[in-house]
């Protein structure tokens, strides 16, 4: 019988997720590599003896943080004996266990809990799987289970910007705890930037006395009102810094939980706060004139080396991040010292000058046994040997680095910047202009498309970033980070072939209770209804999918113009309509409406499929090219969704009907979100012509909406004629009074 059972276990372990596991709904996140669930449960309220190998002696402390787990006597085991096959066991993996070098084997059965790994990192991952199982089972019991697990990437990172808004130490420890629970292992600590220097450097006391303190508490207020730094202790001083003792405390706290802390010290840009208190390191020699170090000044390099000496003494991380992004070259172009250095070193451009500076810091870090990481701009002008980039401007920089033999960490803004809106921006606190819902995060595959198989090894991991311009409190950070961090964890840990959005979303429903127990102010899924509309240009038919962020939404809708109620049609299948119509939809719990009514206008209009002549070409955002404005499709919540077309020099397009048509109305939707520079037009004008040469105006509208409100807005600019006119050509013009973008999605003509 024992032989049959062992044979059954071997068969079950062949597949990544057994049918038993699906029946039992083991909701671990990230999804383990191989899971086998057996009949039976282990109660947590009985004292279990603890046995551990010497390599894992310090990790036994983590077990006491597992809720509900009762631990009896503990014993360091140098040689496993018969009595050590009961209770809780943290032992080294043997060859027969078939454990990956970075993985673990967790077995729970009538004998207790067995965890095996080759090293501390693998053992820590196993302990946190055990902790999740306890939370998911109400801290009372554990299923009999066998998990053989391993990570996809060795680097699994999460970033936090504490420069824009200082975060308390208690929260940083909580952040570390949550990272560990979801198997992230690299904390990228963004501790310096123009908004404030956040680490005590004993050789440069003014960094703590003044550069860490600013005139306004909120970053946005400071940014818009002079951007001044003030002395610590003055009435309006706002900000703070971490002492070296505090930093060491956090480093040790994270290390016990298997997390390495990577400090970021900005160079050569994003250094306004440094140059305000040490202006002799700038090209001008004056405070508040630039954010870039003078690269022709030897003092700039000595400053960085002195700072790095103290940083390296504190942080054991093999990686040190030096930023390297978004440096403005204009001061270097006009600086005699910088130009003299360029001439001396034979540098042909300011990009090469920046590369020269990065290489000086790289050489210094190497002399100290450390490795340099920077944002992907450090690839411009040539990377120093052995450097690693963080690819934030898309996948191309990472692919370029990997092809050249350099390591890259994937952190593209489109998928990994958690400072963007995660739902309809009209319902949310101010954020950056990006729109990044949970499902889009989860869809990301960190291996760049088209990268040769032998170069994939250079993609060493993935990281999400939280820039805190609009996150003044730790509660707001939690709101923006979670549950998106859970999607990140599965991207980073679970093999791509084993990932599935529907399965992840199902498991996620059980993790909301975990986040609640841990008092995390996570973003709650919205009841608001959204729609996906596709248009069949041949059949002139719209197909509408209604959805919400609820796991099993109860949506009711109407097509007669009325608001839906409990008796309205319940949405089950996509809605197909071959005529102009208005759908009104809302979410319900039982018979009570729990969301606003969402209105979806379906326009099957005259201009669909007609040619468009662009008097002013789009820029940066082509959408579907010259088929965009008459393809029957409306844009959604994001100007990057492939339906919004972007213009900076104004909007001027002509629809050609090929013959004279009756024109009753002309409309175009525009969006506005001032943060990223997207604005409504100043004036909207419609003209018509019979020959394409001589046009006559039939209507004009001036925008009445201001630009001070930062929220996302949509507005239909429409000319309705009291009496129809006949014309072949319809010209639509919109002025752009601001330095930014106009975004248009469809020219609707009836």
XYZ file of C-alpha atoms in Angstrom:
750
model
C 0.000 0.000 0.000
C 2.859 2.394 0.872
C 4.492 1.607 -2.487
C 1.242 2.436 -4.318
C 0.926 5.706 -2.422
C 4.499 6.678 -3.242
C 3.905 5.833 -6.914
C 0.776 8.002 -6.885
C 2.734 10.928 -5.466
C 5.358 10.616 -8.207
C 2.642 10.660 -10.893
C 0.993 13.712 -9.370
C 4.242 15.622 -9.162
C 4.797 15.238 -12.903
C 2.211 17.955 -13.611
C 2.634 21.525 -12.355
C -0.822 21.626 -10.748
C -2.690 18.445 -9.914
C -6.440 17.946 -10.167
C -6.448 17.435 -6.410
C -4.997 20.922 -6.038
C -7.709 22.420 -8.203
C -10.434 20.645 -6.240
C -8.963 21.832 -2.955
C -8.404 25.351 -4.349
C -4.965 25.918 -2.861
C -4.792 29.661 -3.443
C -1.094 30.366 -3.007
C 0.322 33.428 -4.763
C 2.620 33.152 -6.580
C 1.540 29.860 -8.136
C 3.971 27.087 -7.076
C 5.775 25.001 -9.662
C 4.322 21.639 -8.561
C 1.590 21.007 -6.013
C 0.045 17.819 -4.696
C -2.802 17.936 -2.185
C -3.745 14.825 -0.182
C -6.630 13.998 2.121
C -6.181 15.253 5.639
C -5.365 18.349 7.649
C -2.822 19.288 10.283
C -4.177 21.287 13.215
C -1.998 24.214 14.246
C -2.983 24.353 17.904
C -0.878 21.365 18.986
C 2.704 22.046 20.064
C 5.116 20.743 17.453
C 8.807 20.208 18.273
C 11.164 22.183 16.022
C 14.278 20.636 14.484
C 16.607 22.634 12.252
C 19.943 22.273 10.499
C 22.712 24.690 11.420
C 22.420 26.546 8.080
C 18.863 27.526 9.003
C 19.297 28.273 12.703
C 18.565 31.998 12.363
C 15.467 31.338 10.235
C 13.635 29.491 12.967
C 12.680 32.951 14.289
C 10.457 33.459 11.223
C 8.326 30.465 12.195
C 7.129 32.317 15.289
C 5.523 34.910 12.973
C 3.288 32.277 11.357
C -0.156 32.905 12.853
C -1.615 29.973 14.760
C 1.496 27.802 14.607
C 2.320 26.404 18.049
C 6.003 25.501 18.486
C 7.306 23.364 21.322
C 10.915 22.568 22.125
C 13.529 23.384 19.483
C 16.753 21.536 18.704
C 19.721 22.119 16.432
C 20.219 18.876 14.474
C 23.656 17.965 13.141
C 22.693 14.445 12.112
C 19.105 13.466 11.315
C 17.894 10.550 13.413
C 14.629 8.626 13.689
C 13.114 10.984 16.257
C 13.626 13.890 13.863
C 10.969 12.611 11.432
C 8.156 14.207 13.439
C 7.275 17.842 14.137
C 8.562 20.903 12.247
C 11.793 20.256 10.350
C 14.065 22.697 8.507
C 16.654 20.491 6.828
C 19.079 20.649 3.917
C 17.769 19.223 0.645
C 19.407 16.044 -0.613
C 19.881 14.927 -4.184
C 16.918 12.530 -3.999
C 14.607 15.455 -3.081
C 15.135 16.968 -6.567
C 14.969 20.505 -5.192
C 16.066 23.362 -7.452
C 19.154 25.275 -6.192
C 16.896 28.300 -5.467
C 13.789 26.314 -4.573
C 12.279 24.382 -1.684
C 10.235 21.287 -0.871
C 7.349 21.643 1.588
C 5.557 18.552 2.880
C 2.711 18.608 5.406
C 1.241 15.323 6.601
C 0.450 13.406 9.779
C 4.105 13.598 10.808
C 4.062 17.402 10.836
C 5.828 19.917 8.594
C 8.982 19.249 6.603
C 10.811 21.997 4.751
C 13.914 21.296 2.680
C 16.139 23.657 0.702
C 19.745 24.020 -0.364
C 20.240 27.484 1.103
C 18.655 30.223 3.194
C 16.920 31.844 0.227
C 15.059 28.676 -0.692
C 14.173 27.934 2.931
C 12.776 31.447 3.430
C 10.541 31.010 0.369
C 9.213 27.771 1.835
C 8.539 29.385 5.209
C 6.478 32.123 3.574
C 4.460 29.556 1.613
C 3.722 27.979 4.984
C 2.727 31.380 6.361
C 0.345 31.978 3.437
C -1.256 28.572 3.969
C -1.922 29.485 7.582
C -3.559 32.809 6.664
C -5.621 31.138 3.934
C -6.881 28.510 6.372
C -7.978 30.904 9.112
C -4.821 30.269 11.149
C -6.307 27.009 12.428
C -5.075 24.193 10.175
C -2.967 23.273 7.183
C -3.864 20.913 4.326
C -1.805 17.787 3.805
C 0.217 18.924 0.844
C 3.455 18.554 -1.049
C 4.926 21.557 -2.869
C 8.062 21.401 -4.986
C 8.780 24.976 -5.971
C 11.335 27.205 -7.678
C 11.499 30.804 -8.937
C 11.483 31.873 -12.570
C 13.791 34.847 -11.942
C 16.505 35.314 -9.357
C 15.805 39.066 -9.157
C 12.272 39.872 -7.970
C 12.132 43.531 -7.082
C 9.932 46.251 -5.648
C 10.917 49.903 -5.504
C 9.855 52.737 -3.223
C 10.585 56.421 -3.646
C 10.987 58.052 -0.222
C 12.374 61.307 -1.611
C 9.126 62.819 -2.883
C 7.444 61.819 0.370
C 9.287 60.520 3.417
C 7.887 57.249 4.786
C 8.125 56.136 8.447
C 10.355 53.236 9.459
C 7.404 51.260 10.806
C 5.867 51.269 7.336
C 9.132 50.299 5.635
C 9.230 47.197 7.833
C 5.629 46.405 6.921
C 6.525 46.872 3.242
C 9.393 44.397 3.700
C 7.063 41.901 5.427
C 4.586 42.045 2.548
C 7.354 41.648 -0.015
C 8.604 38.541 1.777
C 5.121 37.048 2.044
C 4.853 37.219 -1.750
C 8.427 36.041 -2.445
C 9.960 39.289 -3.648
C 13.626 39.512 -2.721
C 15.014 42.909 -3.797
C 13.940 46.206 -2.217
C 15.084 49.126 -4.372
C 15.232 52.029 -1.904
C 15.120 55.350 -3.767
C 16.611 57.497 -1.016
C 17.898 60.549 -2.905
C 16.275 62.825 -5.470
C 15.528 66.492 -5.999
C 12.624 66.424 -3.553
C 14.809 65.472 -0.591
C 17.937 63.585 0.520
C 16.945 60.811 2.932
C 20.112 59.162 4.299
C 22.510 60.458 6.929
C 25.981 60.980 5.458
C 28.339 61.967 8.251
C 30.919 63.622 5.989
C 28.242 65.920 4.510
C 25.994 67.070 7.365
C 24.124 69.632 5.240
C 22.463 66.754 3.390
C 20.626 65.935 6.622
C 20.391 69.459 8.027
C 18.893 71.105 4.931
C 18.703 68.948 1.778
C 16.360 66.553 3.603
C 13.895 69.329 4.476
C 11.711 71.427 2.212
C 9.292 74.313 2.440
C 6.076 72.356 1.759
C 4.807 68.984 2.996
C 3.187 67.861 -0.251
C 5.507 67.363 -3.184
C 3.076 69.048 -5.568
C 2.851 72.177 -3.409
C 6.638 72.305 -3.128
C 7.049 71.763 -6.881
C 4.646 74.577 -7.748
C 5.882 77.076 -5.149
C 9.569 77.741 -5.541
C 11.073 74.317 -4.710
C 13.016 75.597 -1.710
C 14.917 73.669 0.963
C 14.923 74.876 4.567
C 16.943 74.193 7.679
C 15.824 71.393 9.970
C 14.002 72.867 12.945
C 12.434 75.817 11.136
C 8.681 76.141 11.435
C 7.840 74.959 7.914
C 10.512 72.274 7.571
C 8.930 69.136 6.139
C 10.616 65.865 5.232
C 13.117 63.816 7.168
C 15.978 61.393 6.818
C 17.039 57.979 8.063
C 20.003 57.792 10.389
C 22.663 55.253 9.584
C 21.558 53.249 12.610
C 17.989 53.185 11.275
C 19.206 52.115 7.845
C 21.254 49.306 9.408
C 18.216 48.209 11.427
C 16.109 47.998 8.256
C 18.853 46.182 6.343
C 19.081 43.522 9.066
C 15.292 43.264 9.295
C 15.056 42.678 5.547
C 17.980 40.237 5.447
C 16.299 37.908 7.960
C 13.336 37.808 5.571
C 15.461 37.063 2.517
C 15.347 40.569 1.080
C 18.340 42.541 -0.130
C 18.109 46.344 -0.008
C 19.582 48.197 -2.984
C 20.244 51.868 -2.230
C 19.944 54.443 -5.001
C 22.203 57.502 -4.886
C 21.384 59.751 -7.856
C 24.196 60.729 -10.233
C 24.682 62.813 -12.293
C 21.092 64.169 -12.506
C 18.111 64.493 -10.129
C 20.463 66.146 -7.636
C 18.901 69.575 -7.049
C 18.889 69.001 -3.288
C 22.634 68.289 -3.204
C 23.538 71.286 -5.342
C 21.346 73.590 -3.261
C 23.559 72.959 -0.224
C 26.844 72.282 -2.041
C 26.540 74.633 -5.068
C 30.272 74.444 -5.804
C 29.540 71.016 -7.366
C 27.319 72.571 -10.069
C 28.439 74.136 -13.346
C 27.133 77.564 -12.341
C 28.460 77.512 -8.787
C 25.088 78.859 -7.638
C 22.273 77.060 -5.748
C 18.891 76.436 -7.377
C 20.240 76.686 -10.921
C 20.517 73.058 -12.035
C 19.967 69.441 -11.061
C 23.078 67.907 -12.633
C 26.553 67.657 -11.129
C 29.326 69.455 -12.998
C 31.116 66.581 -14.712
C 34.210 68.664 -15.385
C 34.670 69.248 -11.662
C 36.766 66.649 -9.858
C 34.896 67.596 -6.695
C 31.720 65.980 -8.082
C 33.432 62.616 -8.338
C 35.058 62.975 -4.916
C 31.666 63.782 -3.394
C 30.159 60.634 -4.894
C 33.079 58.490 -3.769
C 32.868 59.833 -0.228
C 29.111 59.254 -0.103
C 29.480 55.778 -1.580
C 32.104 54.896 1.026
C 29.516 55.397 3.765
C 26.759 53.732 1.748
C 28.886 50.667 1.032
C 29.819 50.387 4.709
C 26.105 50.279 5.558
C 24.633 48.223 2.717
C 25.936 44.708 2.000
C 24.120 44.659 -1.373
C 26.356 43.668 -4.274
C 24.315 46.119 -6.367
C 24.500 49.881 -5.855
C 22.087 51.975 -7.950
C 23.349 55.339 -9.198
C 20.305 56.511 -11.180
C 21.790 57.985 -14.353
C 18.436 59.001 -15.840
C 16.935 62.167 -17.292
C 20.046 64.339 -17.009
C 19.769 67.691 -18.793
C 22.884 68.295 -20.910
C 22.462 72.052 -21.427
C 24.690 73.133 -18.531
C 27.456 70.763 -19.620
C 27.330 72.276 -23.118
C 27.968 75.753 -21.707
C 30.392 74.803 -18.927
C 34.119 75.485 -19.585
C 35.139 72.720 -17.153
C 32.910 70.132 -18.817
C 34.000 71.142 -22.297
C 37.666 71.043 -21.267
C 37.237 67.507 -19.937
C 35.521 66.450 -23.145
C 38.410 67.808 -25.195
C 40.992 66.169 -22.935
C 39.289 62.754 -23.070
C 38.308 62.953 -26.754
C 34.579 62.836 -25.991
C 32.378 63.805 -28.940
C 29.087 64.530 -27.182
C 27.539 65.254 -23.809
C 26.103 61.702 -23.882
C 29.671 60.417 -24.027
C 30.558 62.805 -21.192
C 27.800 61.269 -19.053
C 29.019 57.788 -19.984
C 32.540 58.815 -18.945
C 31.197 59.955 -15.557
C 29.213 56.751 -15.043
C 32.319 54.719 -15.834
C 34.309 56.593 -13.183
C 31.739 55.639 -10.547
C 31.559 52.093 -11.915
C 35.318 51.671 -11.546
C 35.144 52.931 -7.975
C 32.345 50.521 -7.091
C 34.281 47.648 -8.646
C 37.290 48.562 -6.527
C 35.027 48.066 -3.520
C 33.683 44.725 -4.776
C 30.291 46.076 -5.832
C 28.293 46.217 -9.077
C 26.678 49.242 -10.667
C 23.005 49.404 -11.642
C 21.440 52.363 -13.401
C 18.323 53.309 -15.331
C 18.565 52.454 -18.999
C 19.896 55.909 -20.003
C 23.318 54.700 -18.854
C 23.432 52.602 -22.028
C 23.658 55.821 -24.070
C 27.280 56.527 -24.884
C 28.380 53.025 -23.909
C 27.935 50.844 -20.823
C 30.779 50.093 -18.444
C 31.722 46.420 -18.419
C 29.655 44.385 -15.963
C 27.001 47.062 -15.407
C 23.307 46.177 -15.177
C 20.482 48.333 -16.501
C 16.914 48.769 -15.334
C 14.890 49.024 -18.523
C 12.100 51.541 -17.841
C 11.656 53.091 -21.314
C 10.183 49.908 -22.754
C 11.843 46.673 -23.818
C 14.246 47.958 -26.474
C 17.011 49.097 -24.070
C 16.954 45.709 -22.327
C 17.098 43.842 -25.628
C 19.997 46.045 -26.730
C 21.854 45.413 -23.477
C 21.201 41.654 -23.534
C 22.413 41.347 -27.113
C 25.635 43.063 -26.046
C 26.050 40.653 -23.115
C 24.865 42.951 -20.302
C 22.301 42.003 -17.664
C 18.965 43.803 -17.551
C 16.081 44.070 -15.102
C 12.694 44.675 -16.690
C 10.734 47.571 -15.244
C 8.914 49.194 -18.194
C 6.617 52.089 -17.416
C 3.714 50.636 -19.378
C 3.456 47.627 -17.038
C 5.590 48.171 -13.942
C 4.998 51.777 -12.828
C 2.468 51.466 -10.030
C 2.114 55.241 -9.657
C -0.409 55.213 -12.526
C -4.167 54.867 -12.189
C -5.378 51.317 -11.628
C -9.008 52.005 -12.478
C -11.135 54.768 -14.020
C -9.124 57.914 -13.175
C -12.332 59.887 -12.769
C -13.017 57.925 -9.571
C -9.505 58.041 -8.059
C -7.151 60.348 -6.167
C -4.710 62.178 -8.415
C -1.966 60.009 -9.898
C 0.290 60.158 -12.919
C -1.441 59.999 -16.292
C -0.797 56.317 -16.946
C -3.585 53.740 -16.740
C -2.473 50.365 -15.436
C -5.223 48.040 -14.188
C -4.391 44.785 -12.450
C -5.098 42.570 -15.462
C -2.675 44.554 -17.612
C 0.027 44.205 -14.959
C -0.528 40.456 -14.875
C -0.331 40.196 -18.680
C 3.316 41.254 -18.718
C 6.007 38.782 -19.777
C 9.466 40.138 -18.853
C 11.290 38.414 -21.720
C 11.408 40.925 -24.621
C 9.764 39.693 -27.797
C 12.208 38.471 -30.401
C 15.134 38.156 -28.007
C 17.328 35.214 -28.977
C 17.093 32.220 -26.632
C 20.779 32.344 -25.772
C 20.395 35.987 -24.674
C 17.389 35.433 -22.390
C 19.751 34.592 -19.527
C 20.662 38.289 -19.403
C 17.105 39.181 -18.355
C 17.767 38.497 -14.702
C 14.489 39.700 -13.275
C 11.607 42.113 -13.049
C 10.699 45.020 -10.761
C 7.754 47.343 -10.124
C 8.295 50.969 -9.157
C 6.328 53.297 -6.889
C 7.129 56.961 -7.449
C 5.428 58.935 -4.710
C 4.768 62.388 -6.189
C 1.067 61.842 -5.504
C 1.391 59.478 -2.502
C 1.910 61.635 0.595
C 1.152 58.883 3.133
C 2.028 55.235 3.576
C -1.683 54.371 3.379
C -1.723 55.847 -0.119
C 1.376 53.836 -1.052
C -0.418 50.661 0.054
C -3.467 51.686 -1.979
C -1.389 52.055 -5.144
C 0.803 48.994 -4.542
C -1.774 46.357 -3.619
C -3.090 44.121 -5.067
C -0.844 44.921 -8.068
C 2.181 43.652 -6.105
C 0.558 40.208 -6.046
C 0.453 40.187 -9.844
C 4.120 41.225 -9.858
C 4.992 38.349 -7.531
C 3.533 35.773 -9.906
C 5.205 37.382 -12.936
C 8.549 37.183 -11.162
C 8.209 33.703 -9.644
C 5.971 31.509 -11.774
C 6.980 30.023 -15.108
C 5.207 31.821 -17.961
C 3.461 28.637 -19.164
C 1.878 28.145 -15.733
C 0.387 31.625 -15.500
C -3.290 32.224 -16.227
C -5.244 35.399 -15.483
C -8.549 33.707 -14.654
C -6.867 31.281 -12.272
C -4.843 34.074 -10.655
C -7.946 36.222 -10.232
C -9.758 33.304 -8.600
C -6.918 32.777 -6.112
C -6.699 36.529 -5.519
C -10.203 36.541 -4.042
C -8.874 34.602 -1.043
C -5.946 36.978 -0.598
C -8.170 39.957 0.064
C -8.804 38.417 3.488
C -5.039 38.086 3.993
C -4.502 41.762 3.166
C -7.350 42.678 5.516
C -5.802 40.658 8.349
C -2.515 42.462 7.772
C -4.258 45.857 7.809
C -3.217 46.744 4.259
C -5.072 49.661 2.724
C -5.306 47.941 -0.654
C -7.348 49.115 -3.612
C -10.781 47.436 -3.493
C -12.097 46.142 -6.829
C -14.637 48.515 -8.300
C -18.298 47.754 -8.932
C -18.293 50.287 -11.784
C -19.202 48.843 -15.166
C -16.799 49.208 -18.074
C -17.175 48.090 -21.660
C -15.177 46.651 -24.522
C -16.708 47.582 -27.869
C -15.627 46.055 -31.161
C -17.010 47.121 -34.510
C -17.453 44.884 -37.548
C -17.033 47.260 -40.491
C -18.397 44.737 -43.010
C -21.620 43.993 -41.159
C -21.802 47.472 -39.568
C -22.332 45.807 -36.185
C -21.131 46.624 -32.664
C -20.359 43.864 -30.185
C -20.305 45.029 -26.571
C -18.741 43.201 -23.622
C -19.746 44.515 -20.202
C -17.518 43.899 -17.200
C -16.472 45.144 -13.790
C -13.565 44.390 -11.485
C -15.738 42.085 -9.405
C -14.886 38.408 -9.676
C -18.462 37.347 -10.542
C -20.196 40.604 -11.438
C -23.971 41.011 -11.452
C -24.550 43.556 -14.239
C -27.932 44.629 -15.572
C -28.495 46.827 -18.609
C -31.018 48.546 -20.875
C -31.003 49.710 -24.508
C -34.096 51.934 -24.316
C -32.445 54.954 -22.707
C -33.709 54.175 -19.199
C -31.553 53.546 -16.157
C -31.278 49.827 -15.290
C -32.995 48.434 -12.219
C -33.372 45.034 -10.583
C -35.790 43.922 -13.317
C -33.557 44.891 -16.230
C -31.824 42.269 -18.365
C -28.914 40.593 -16.611
C -25.737 40.599 -18.659
C -24.476 37.118 -19.560
C -23.320 37.229 -23.170
C -21.877 39.954 -25.439
C -24.498 42.360 -26.810
C -24.722 42.733 -30.596
C -26.359 45.796 -32.132
C -26.454 46.878 -35.793
C -27.772 50.390 -35.253
C -26.987 53.534 -33.330
C -27.933 52.919 -29.724
C -27.281 53.785 -26.103
C -26.592 51.081 -23.525
C -27.033 51.910 -19.843
C -25.521 49.427 -17.395
C -24.844 49.120 -13.665
C -23.775 46.589 -11.026
C -26.182 45.110 -8.493
C -25.994 43.201 -5.233
C -29.268 41.303 -5.106
C -31.840 43.953 -6.083
C -29.779 46.991 -5.028
C -27.744 49.020 -7.490
C -24.198 49.521 -6.140
C -22.554 51.474 -8.949
C -23.207 54.543 -11.078
C -24.941 53.975 -14.411
C -22.417 53.596 -17.213
C -23.580 54.901 -20.582
C -22.120 53.433 -23.767
C -22.933 55.350 -26.949
C -22.823 53.220 -30.085
C -22.559 55.315 -33.227
C -23.134 53.590 -36.558
C -22.603 56.807 -38.492
C -22.059 57.996 -42.049
C -18.299 58.545 -41.893
C -17.379 54.963 -40.989
C -14.912 53.578 -43.492
C -14.476 56.879 -45.338
C -11.032 58.200 -46.247
C -9.467 60.862 -44.060
C -7.093 63.506 -45.405
C -4.793 64.814 -42.657
C -3.952 68.503 -42.988
C -1.954 68.100 -39.761
C -0.348 64.717 -39.117
C -0.516 62.902 -35.805
C 2.591 62.807 -33.607
C 3.741 60.100 -31.212
C 0.366 58.376 -30.949
C -0.657 57.005 -34.365
C -3.373 54.674 -33.006
C -4.509 52.810 -36.163
C -2.915 55.307 -38.535
C -5.058 56.929 -41.206
C -7.897 54.458 -40.494
C -8.339 55.654 -36.891
C -10.774 58.551 -37.133
C -13.431 56.688 -39.147
C -13.073 53.068 -38.008
C -16.217 53.061 -35.854
C -14.210 52.565 -32.636
C -14.148 54.879 -29.618
C -11.168 55.430 -27.327
C -11.201 54.218 -23.740
C -9.709 55.556 -20.506
C -6.106 55.663 -21.708
C -4.660 57.720 -24.549
C -2.291 54.812 -25.169
C -5.057 52.263 -25.878
C -4.638 52.365 -29.650
C -7.790 54.323 -30.467
C -6.815 57.840 -29.391
C -4.754 59.722 -31.954
C -2.355 62.381 -30.644
C -1.650 65.846 -32.097
C 0.615 68.656 -30.868
C 0.219 71.256 -33.634
C -3.541 71.285 -33.650
C -6.093 68.996 -35.276
C -7.111 69.388 -38.938
C -8.643 66.467 -40.827
C -10.971 66.150 -43.831
C -13.455 63.307 -44.376
C -14.114 62.548 -48.039
C -17.562 61.031 -48.724
C -16.715 60.659 -52.463
C -20.075 62.205 -53.290
C -22.345 64.823 -51.790
C -24.079 63.692 -48.600
C -26.583 65.216 -46.237
C -24.804 66.477 -43.090
C -26.815 67.050 -39.891
C -24.166 66.857 -37.152
C -20.412 66.464 -36.682
C -18.762 65.453 -33.381
C -15.373 64.446 -32.010
C -14.512 63.290 -28.481
C -11.409 64.795 -26.856
C -9.818 64.009 -23.488
C -8.066 66.170 -20.899
C -5.670 65.198 -18.130
C -3.289 68.101 -17.437
C -0.663 66.141 -15.472
C 0.944 64.479 -18.518
C 0.046 67.442 -20.746
C -3.225 66.390 -22.406
C -5.740 69.178 -23.033
C -9.061 69.971 -24.641
C -8.883 72.069 -27.807
C -9.228 75.820 -27.568
C -11.692 76.056 -30.447
C -13.508 73.403 -32.465
C -14.636 74.283 -35.993
C -16.414 72.373 -38.769
C -16.342 73.351 -42.440
C -17.789 71.724 -45.575
C -16.941 71.754 -49.250
C -18.182 70.343 -52.533
C -14.860 70.473 -54.393
C -12.247 70.118 -51.631
C -10.899 73.621 -52.320
C -13.520 76.107 -51.262
C -14.789 75.511 -47.704
C -17.538 77.237 -45.768
C -17.839 77.176 -41.988
C -20.990 75.597 -40.554
C -20.243 75.901 -36.863
C -17.672 76.582 -34.155
C -17.376 75.937 -30.403
C -15.003 77.555 -27.916
C -13.848 75.442 -25.003
C -15.043 76.666 -21.608
C -13.181 74.099 -19.486
C -10.091 75.267 -17.590
C -6.879 73.310 -17.059
C -6.351 73.627 -13.293
C -8.410 70.543 -12.399
C -5.945 67.610 -12.652
C -8.622 64.940 -13.105
C -9.325 63.014 -16.296
C -12.198 64.429 -18.343
C -13.867 63.656 -21.656
C -15.869 66.079 -23.748
C -17.805 65.670 -26.943
C -17.345 68.692 -29.194
C -20.384 68.610 -31.448
C -21.882 70.880 -34.098
C -25.599 70.215 -34.594
C -27.185 71.951 -37.561
C -30.731 73.320 -37.374
C -31.018 72.473 -41.048
C -29.065 69.789 -42.922
C -26.535 70.779 -45.569
C -25.204 68.885 -48.574
C -21.446 68.431 -49.019
C -18.811 65.940 -50.164
C -16.001 67.033 -47.839
C -16.232 67.688 -44.096
C -13.261 69.451 -42.502
C -12.822 69.287 -38.713
C -10.359 71.660 -37.053
C -9.323 72.086 -33.413
C -6.750 74.507 -32.083
C -4.139 73.605 -29.475
C -3.541 76.616 -27.209
C -1.352 74.678 -24.754
C 2.065 73.070 -25.034
C 0.780 69.530 -24.964
C -1.343 66.980 -26.784
C -4.803 66.925 -28.286
C -6.227 63.411 -28.373
C -9.126 62.604 -30.728
C -10.818 59.240 -31.153
C -13.494 59.311 -33.908
C -15.138 61.784 -36.262
C -18.838 61.010 -35.907
C -21.013 62.370 -38.706
C -24.777 62.034 -39.162
